[in-house]
């Protein structure tokens, strides 16, 4: 096969010694290409298969673990190894040797060869040399990674020849070659990058290895007691200074890993763990000064299963792609599976809440949370993969008009579907998307990928939205990114001060349509890059986790970091549910119902929109909540705002119903519609003489003139003027103002005076309605102009009891 292939590798083992026999299958990379397994050849996979048996959990086949697919003890084994797009080790170009041995006494071991060649990419690629201690290094693994990628995204792999040279066919793009070999370290922070142009092979600067003076050794095992060794597992290490190394566990599960001095993070490469029935967990940390032995890596054995199908909307199977699952809990866990030819997949997991999604070139699949409650269970979850039918293309520039290159950019529909791409050195990007059903449009929002607390990004996303129709590309997008100038740092904690790790926390800029965010660390810590702006914090991707985040807005200044922020997310213990109906008992759909409560100064809001029958349900926790239906939504359907209800809830469900009526508007109903429940309850914010937006217009006048109390809109104030034809040949002095129609409880009086500090009297001349839109009348009041003097006119609004 080529190194670009995905699919099933089928192994047939016949003429076993007896039915039901167990065999050991080993896969080696033949480093010296001599067709025999020698010292120095890499053991990259090892597993056992029993004639007639397959692995299952909860009565469902675990497709990741190789088994005898004929499921008959007939002295013959047929097993399949699924190669997905993300598996890197199995894509080294060269010779692999499969060896089959009896598990115990039996036949003599035998082998079969398997060759991987390099796929052609129109003549483009990378060539270079690996040096270490001043000597060309043969047999060094070379990884092609994407530059400035915090996830260490490997997109190609090869190995140096006897002269230390390598050549790898790759698509046109910018890469960072990373070299690894036993006894050495590679510094990713200083390693060179190379840009490949279409149709040509780029020559990369030498990848230089540094001799290692420290090792970490131990065994890779499962978490059973007694432990079982896990051979053929790839182990990756990275120090805080960027020094990396790679090792494989041997046939006994033992490993020796080169390491730099200081703290080193150790990760077990997860791609082949599912075949061993294991779940990948968060990494290990080692910080000793010298070499270490007995540093065992105990991995989690899968105890449950998520299974299902991956199909297009038309029901066509999508095989041999990556299906991935990850948790937000402690410990952080990851799993992966590859659908077979029928599109069936399995994720071997442990109990918890898992975010499950599929990743495949040419397809997009929406991710969803799946809850696995108990060990030994199997939960069905089917995935729909939609073909890419259009593209979003453009260029990223910063706020100084400079191109921003080699940065990851994504598009998402906020319904679980997302697509990623890496901008080239000039900031150009191309994102595959799809339109809505039946030729309709679908909204996609573009933003930059966010880093994490250890590797925050240097630019902040804007969030332009595009309406995509199948078959129509959107080109020449000018995407603006803002340079980071400050940070918001703190912790996400629950009601018991327990940290919430693995939570996505975001900051939404209130000016500029910008979004920034990170995933919290295990201790709940976060470091959000921002710039001078007002930012509203929130949590995303917490559906199914039973969490309700607080409302928090912070003002950030350039070059001033804010530390020690505590952001609360409380676990819900009950629900509010009920209906919003009119006085005839008809349910009103499309009305938002929100509940607000303040706990120790932190404000929490839970909201839901009514569906058919006016039904709603929203989560809550213990406390007294102010709950109401959205007044603006009610007014848009011809109803008056309802009254806020203060309701106590501890746990379970509490029913709260609302009845909306028609009739004239009042200041009280307007206040309920314009302010949140907590604001409406505070006279200092929503009272008739309060000025919420500090524009010099009190709330009662904002209401009377049909203005917005939370926005400075002084353009709606009364306008003075003159009009010819007044008494005695003098003009009329006029004041034109807006007056609500259908309101109750207000009186509008235009008053006149000869001086600002003289007595004011009501104008006795007529009022003229110049126009009306059914909601607001435009009214002009006239007063005789004073001969040789000045007229002062003002509008007085009086609120009736």
PDB file of C-alpha atoms in Angstrom, residues 331-503:
ATOM      1  CA  UNK A 331      -8.885  11.931  34.408  1.00  0.00           C
ATOM      2  CA  UNK A 332      -8.988  13.231  30.850  1.00  0.00           C
ATOM      3  CA  UNK A 333      -9.435  10.238  28.569  1.00  0.00           C
ATOM      4  CA  UNK A 334      -9.345   9.694  24.827  1.00  0.00           C
ATOM      5  CA  UNK A 335     -10.436   6.854  22.599  1.00  0.00           C
ATOM      6  CA  UNK A 336     -10.493   6.221  18.871  1.00  0.00           C
ATOM      7  CA  UNK A 337     -12.036   3.799  16.434  1.00  0.00           C
ATOM      8  CA  UNK A 338     -12.030   3.171  12.699  1.00  0.00           C
ATOM      9  CA  UNK A 339     -15.274   2.204  10.969  1.00  0.00           C
ATOM     10  CA  UNK A 340     -15.112  -0.972   8.936  1.00  0.00           C
ATOM     11  CA  UNK A 341     -16.208  -1.346   5.321  1.00  0.00           C
ATOM     12  CA  UNK A 342     -19.869  -1.222   6.399  1.00  0.00           C
ATOM     13  CA  UNK A 343     -19.351   2.032   8.346  1.00  0.00           C
ATOM     14  CA  UNK A 344     -19.681   0.299  11.737  1.00  0.00           C
ATOM     15  CA  UNK A 345     -17.448   1.657  14.501  1.00  0.00           C
ATOM     16  CA  UNK A 346     -16.734   1.109  18.193  1.00  0.00           C
ATOM     17  CA  UNK A 347     -15.077   3.287  20.840  1.00  0.00           C
ATOM     18  CA  UNK A 348     -13.677   1.401  23.811  1.00  0.00           C
ATOM     19  CA  UNK A 349     -14.276   3.662  26.828  1.00  0.00           C
ATOM     20  CA  UNK A 350     -14.814   3.857  30.568  1.00  0.00           C
ATOM     21  CA  UNK A 351     -17.884   5.345  32.274  1.00  0.00           C
ATOM     22  CA  UNK A 352     -18.182   9.105  31.821  1.00  0.00           C
ATOM     23  CA  UNK A 353     -19.454  11.793  29.487  1.00  0.00           C
ATOM     24  CA  UNK A 354     -17.750  11.526  26.080  1.00  0.00           C
ATOM     25  CA  UNK A 355     -17.635  14.024  23.218  1.00  0.00           C
ATOM     26  CA  UNK A 356     -17.873  11.804  20.115  1.00  0.00           C
ATOM     27  CA  UNK A 357     -17.169  12.980  16.589  1.00  0.00           C
ATOM     28  CA  UNK A 358     -15.851  11.716  13.277  1.00  0.00           C
ATOM     29  CA  UNK A 359     -12.987  13.206  11.247  1.00  0.00           C
ATOM     30  CA  UNK A 360     -12.478  12.442   7.582  1.00  0.00           C
ATOM     31  CA  UNK A 361     -11.118  14.260   4.527  1.00  0.00           C
ATOM     32  CA  UNK A 362     -14.059  15.222   2.357  1.00  0.00           C
ATOM     33  CA  UNK A 363     -16.664  14.753   5.109  1.00  0.00           C
ATOM     34  CA  UNK A 364     -17.863  16.653   8.168  1.00  0.00           C
ATOM     35  CA  UNK A 365     -19.699  15.097  11.091  1.00  0.00           C
ATOM     36  CA  UNK A 366     -21.340  16.880  14.010  1.00  0.00           C
ATOM     37  CA  UNK A 367     -19.998  15.964  17.437  1.00  0.00           C
ATOM     38  CA  UNK A 368     -22.278  15.147  20.364  1.00  0.00           C
ATOM     39  CA  UNK A 369     -21.981  14.211  24.022  1.00  0.00           C
ATOM     40  CA  UNK A 370     -22.652  10.570  24.896  1.00  0.00           C
ATOM     41  CA  UNK A 371     -23.085   9.462  28.510  1.00  0.00           C
ATOM     42  CA  UNK A 372     -21.781   6.033  29.520  1.00  0.00           C
ATOM     43  CA  UNK A 373     -23.172   5.302  32.970  1.00  0.00           C
ATOM     44  CA  UNK A 374     -21.789   1.923  34.002  1.00  0.00           C
ATOM     45  CA  UNK A 375     -18.930  -0.452  33.318  1.00  0.00           C
ATOM     46  CA  UNK A 376     -19.869  -3.392  31.123  1.00  0.00           C
ATOM     47  CA  UNK A 377     -22.435  -1.376  29.172  1.00  0.00           C
ATOM     48  CA  UNK A 378     -22.614  -0.642  25.445  1.00  0.00           C
ATOM     49  CA  UNK A 379     -24.234   2.609  24.274  1.00  0.00           C
ATOM     50  CA  UNK A 380     -25.364   3.028  20.672  1.00  0.00           C
ATOM     51  CA  UNK A 381     -24.642   6.377  18.991  1.00  0.00           C
ATOM     52  CA  UNK A 382     -24.877   6.771  15.209  1.00  0.00           C
ATOM     53  CA  UNK A 383     -22.996   9.507  13.355  1.00  0.00           C
ATOM     54  CA  UNK A 384     -23.957  11.339  10.169  1.00  0.00           C
ATOM     55  CA  UNK A 385     -21.056  12.409   7.943  1.00  0.00           C
ATOM     56  CA  UNK A 386     -21.926  15.057   5.380  1.00  0.00           C
ATOM     57  CA  UNK A 387     -19.852  15.419   2.207  1.00  0.00           C
ATOM     58  CA  UNK A 388     -18.023  18.706   1.690  1.00  0.00           C
ATOM     59  CA  UNK A 389     -19.897  20.546  -1.061  1.00  0.00           C
ATOM     60  CA  UNK A 390     -18.469  24.081  -0.893  1.00  0.00           C
ATOM     61  CA  UNK A 391     -15.414  26.007   0.309  1.00  0.00           C
ATOM     62  CA  UNK A 392     -14.647  29.131   2.308  1.00  0.00           C
ATOM     63  CA  UNK A 393     -11.411  30.664   1.002  1.00  0.00           C
ATOM     64  CA  UNK A 394      -9.576  33.824   1.929  1.00  0.00           C
ATOM     65  CA  UNK A 395      -6.632  35.416   3.713  1.00  0.00           C
ATOM     66  CA  UNK A 396      -5.935  36.168   7.389  1.00  0.00           C
ATOM     67  CA  UNK A 397      -4.510  39.609   8.226  1.00  0.00           C
ATOM     68  CA  UNK A 398      -3.942  41.351  11.543  1.00  0.00           C
ATOM     69  CA  UNK A 399      -5.261  44.779  12.531  1.00  0.00           C
ATOM     70  CA  UNK A 400      -2.147  46.341  10.962  1.00  0.00           C
ATOM     71  CA  UNK A 401      -2.859  44.713   7.568  1.00  0.00           C
ATOM     72  CA  UNK A 402      -0.024  42.172   7.912  1.00  0.00           C
ATOM     73  CA  UNK A 403      -0.616  38.579   6.719  1.00  0.00           C
ATOM     74  CA  UNK A 404      -0.918  36.027   9.531  1.00  0.00           C
ATOM     75  CA  UNK A 405       0.383  32.659   8.336  1.00  0.00           C
ATOM     76  CA  UNK A 406       0.871  29.127   9.678  1.00  0.00           C
ATOM     77  CA  UNK A 407      -2.085  29.411  12.052  1.00  0.00           C
ATOM     78  CA  UNK A 408      -5.024  27.031  12.398  1.00  0.00           C
ATOM     79  CA  UNK A 409      -8.425  28.360  11.384  1.00  0.00           C
ATOM     80  CA  UNK A 410     -11.807  26.681  11.654  1.00  0.00           C
ATOM     81  CA  UNK A 411     -15.417  27.043  10.608  1.00  0.00           C
ATOM     82  CA  UNK A 412     -18.266  25.745  12.765  1.00  0.00           C
ATOM     83  CA  UNK A 413     -22.035  25.753  12.650  1.00  0.00           C
ATOM     84  CA  UNK A 414     -22.524  25.757  16.473  1.00  0.00           C
ATOM     85  CA  UNK A 415     -24.535  22.568  16.091  1.00  0.00           C
ATOM     86  CA  UNK A 416     -21.518  20.293  16.557  1.00  0.00           C
ATOM     87  CA  UNK A 417     -20.006  20.386  13.047  1.00  0.00           C
ATOM     88  CA  UNK A 418     -16.611  21.982  12.488  1.00  0.00           C
ATOM     89  CA  UNK A 419     -13.861  21.968   9.883  1.00  0.00           C
ATOM     90  CA  UNK A 420     -10.201  22.899  10.316  1.00  0.00           C
ATOM     91  CA  UNK A 421      -7.395  24.143   8.103  1.00  0.00           C
ATOM     92  CA  UNK A 422      -3.900  25.598   8.424  1.00  0.00           C
ATOM     93  CA  UNK A 423      -3.242  28.912   6.727  1.00  0.00           C
ATOM     94  CA  UNK A 424      -0.161  28.997   4.506  1.00  0.00           C
ATOM     95  CA  UNK A 425       2.746  31.374   5.253  1.00  0.00           C
ATOM     96  CA  UNK A 426       0.845  34.207   3.523  1.00  0.00           C
ATOM     97  CA  UNK A 427      -2.299  33.631   5.579  1.00  0.00           C
ATOM     98  CA  UNK A 428      -4.314  31.974   2.788  1.00  0.00           C
ATOM     99  CA  UNK A 429      -6.853  29.360   3.920  1.00  0.00           C
ATOM    100  CA  UNK A 430      -9.358  26.915   2.426  1.00  0.00           C
ATOM    101  CA  UNK A 431     -12.128  25.361   4.566  1.00  0.00           C
ATOM    102  CA  UNK A 432     -14.481  22.667   3.286  1.00  0.00           C
ATOM    103  CA  UNK A 433     -18.134  23.134   4.351  1.00  0.00           C
ATOM    104  CA  UNK A 434     -21.653  22.222   3.196  1.00  0.00           C
ATOM    105  CA  UNK A 435     -25.002  23.938   2.715  1.00  0.00           C
ATOM    106  CA  UNK A 436     -28.454  23.387   4.157  1.00  0.00           C
ATOM    107  CA  UNK A 437     -30.958  20.712   3.120  1.00  0.00           C
ATOM    108  CA  UNK A 438     -32.790  21.012  -0.190  1.00  0.00           C
ATOM    109  CA  UNK A 439     -30.562  23.746  -1.586  1.00  0.00           C
ATOM    110  CA  UNK A 440     -31.092  26.097   1.366  1.00  0.00           C
ATOM    111  CA  UNK A 441     -28.285  28.048   3.005  1.00  0.00           C
ATOM    112  CA  UNK A 442     -26.445  27.049   6.166  1.00  0.00           C
ATOM    113  CA  UNK A 443     -24.656  29.485   8.480  1.00  0.00           C
ATOM    114  CA  UNK A 444     -20.967  28.882   9.222  1.00  0.00           C
ATOM    115  CA  UNK A 445     -18.897  31.034  11.563  1.00  0.00           C
ATOM    116  CA  UNK A 446     -15.144  31.328  10.966  1.00  0.00           C
ATOM    117  CA  UNK A 447     -12.642  31.783  13.777  1.00  0.00           C
ATOM    118  CA  UNK A 448      -9.069  30.932  14.716  1.00  0.00           C
ATOM    119  CA  UNK A 449      -8.346  27.786  16.679  1.00  0.00           C
ATOM    120  CA  UNK A 450      -7.591  28.564  20.304  1.00  0.00           C
ATOM    121  CA  UNK A 451      -4.495  27.357  22.140  1.00  0.00           C
ATOM    122  CA  UNK A 452      -4.449  26.100  25.702  1.00  0.00           C
ATOM    123  CA  UNK A 453      -3.125  27.519  28.951  1.00  0.00           C
ATOM    124  CA  UNK A 454       0.375  26.214  28.172  1.00  0.00           C
ATOM    125  CA  UNK A 455       0.431  27.554  24.626  1.00  0.00           C
ATOM    126  CA  UNK A 456      -1.907  30.546  24.165  1.00  0.00           C
ATOM    127  CA  UNK A 457      -2.373  31.877  20.669  1.00  0.00           C
ATOM    128  CA  UNK A 458      -0.902  35.170  19.501  1.00  0.00           C
ATOM    129  CA  UNK A 459      -4.050  36.420  17.753  1.00  0.00           C
ATOM    130  CA  UNK A 460      -7.697  36.822  18.673  1.00  0.00           C
ATOM    131  CA  UNK A 461     -10.491  35.639  16.419  1.00  0.00           C
ATOM    132  CA  UNK A 462     -13.157  37.684  14.802  1.00  0.00           C
ATOM    133  CA  UNK A 463     -16.316  35.717  14.024  1.00  0.00           C
ATOM    134  CA  UNK A 464     -17.641  36.519  10.561  1.00  0.00           C
ATOM    135  CA  UNK A 465     -20.609  34.422   9.493  1.00  0.00           C
ATOM    136  CA  UNK A 466     -21.258  33.108   6.004  1.00  0.00           C
ATOM    137  CA  UNK A 467     -24.377  31.611   4.459  1.00  0.00           C
ATOM    138  CA  UNK A 468     -23.266  28.555   2.488  1.00  0.00           C
ATOM    139  CA  UNK A 469     -25.213  26.877  -0.318  1.00  0.00           C
ATOM    140  CA  UNK A 470     -24.148  23.506  -1.750  1.00  0.00           C
ATOM    141  CA  UNK A 471     -21.993  23.861  -4.857  1.00  0.00           C
ATOM    142  CA  UNK A 472     -21.142  27.548  -4.346  1.00  0.00           C
ATOM    143  CA  UNK A 473     -17.723  28.530  -2.993  1.00  0.00           C
ATOM    144  CA  UNK A 474     -17.184  31.794  -1.132  1.00  0.00           C
ATOM    145  CA  UNK A 475     -13.806  33.270  -2.093  1.00  0.00           C
ATOM    146  CA  UNK A 476     -11.668  36.317  -1.306  1.00  0.00           C
ATOM    147  CA  UNK A 477     -12.622  36.444   2.376  1.00  0.00           C
ATOM    148  CA  UNK A 478     -10.621  39.078   4.255  1.00  0.00           C
ATOM    149  CA  UNK A 479     -10.330  37.666   7.752  1.00  0.00           C
ATOM    150  CA  UNK A 480      -9.241  40.111  10.493  1.00  0.00           C
ATOM    151  CA  UNK A 481      -7.309  38.909  13.569  1.00  0.00           C
ATOM    152  CA  UNK A 482      -6.296  41.075  16.556  1.00  0.00           C
ATOM    153  CA  UNK A 483      -2.871  40.758  18.201  1.00  0.00           C
ATOM    154  CA  UNK A 484      -2.895  39.603  21.836  1.00  0.00           C
ATOM    155  CA  UNK A 485      -1.970  42.381  24.292  1.00  0.00           C
ATOM    156  CA  UNK A 486      -3.295  41.075  27.631  1.00  0.00           C
ATOM    157  CA  UNK A 487      -4.471  37.940  29.448  1.00  0.00           C
ATOM    158  CA  UNK A 488      -7.397  36.911  31.642  1.00  0.00           C
ATOM    159  CA  UNK A 489      -6.207  34.267  34.101  1.00  0.00           C
ATOM    160  CA  UNK A 490      -8.015  32.360  36.792  1.00  0.00           C
ATOM    161  CA  UNK A 491      -9.845  29.137  37.621  1.00  0.00           C
ATOM    162  CA  UNK A 492     -13.221  27.576  36.835  1.00  0.00           C
ATOM    163  CA  UNK A 493     -14.676  26.148  40.056  1.00  0.00           C
ATOM    164  CA  UNK A 494     -17.971  24.547  41.009  1.00  0.00           C
ATOM    165  CA  UNK A 495     -20.146  25.339  44.033  1.00  0.00           C
ATOM    166  CA  UNK A 496     -17.830  23.293  46.298  1.00  0.00           C
ATOM    167  CA  UNK A 497     -14.670  25.001  45.021  1.00  0.00           C
ATOM    168  CA  UNK A 498     -13.776  21.822  43.133  1.00  0.00           C
ATOM    169  CA  UNK A 499     -11.832  22.584  39.926  1.00  0.00           C
ATOM    170  CA  UNK A 500     -13.480  21.900  36.580  1.00  0.00           C
ATOM    171  CA  UNK A 501     -10.750  20.683  34.239  1.00  0.00           C
ATOM    172  CA  UNK A 502     -11.126  20.134  30.512  1.00  0.00           C
ATOM    173  CA  UNK A 503     -13.882  22.754  30.252  1.00  0.00           C
TER     174      UNK A 503
END
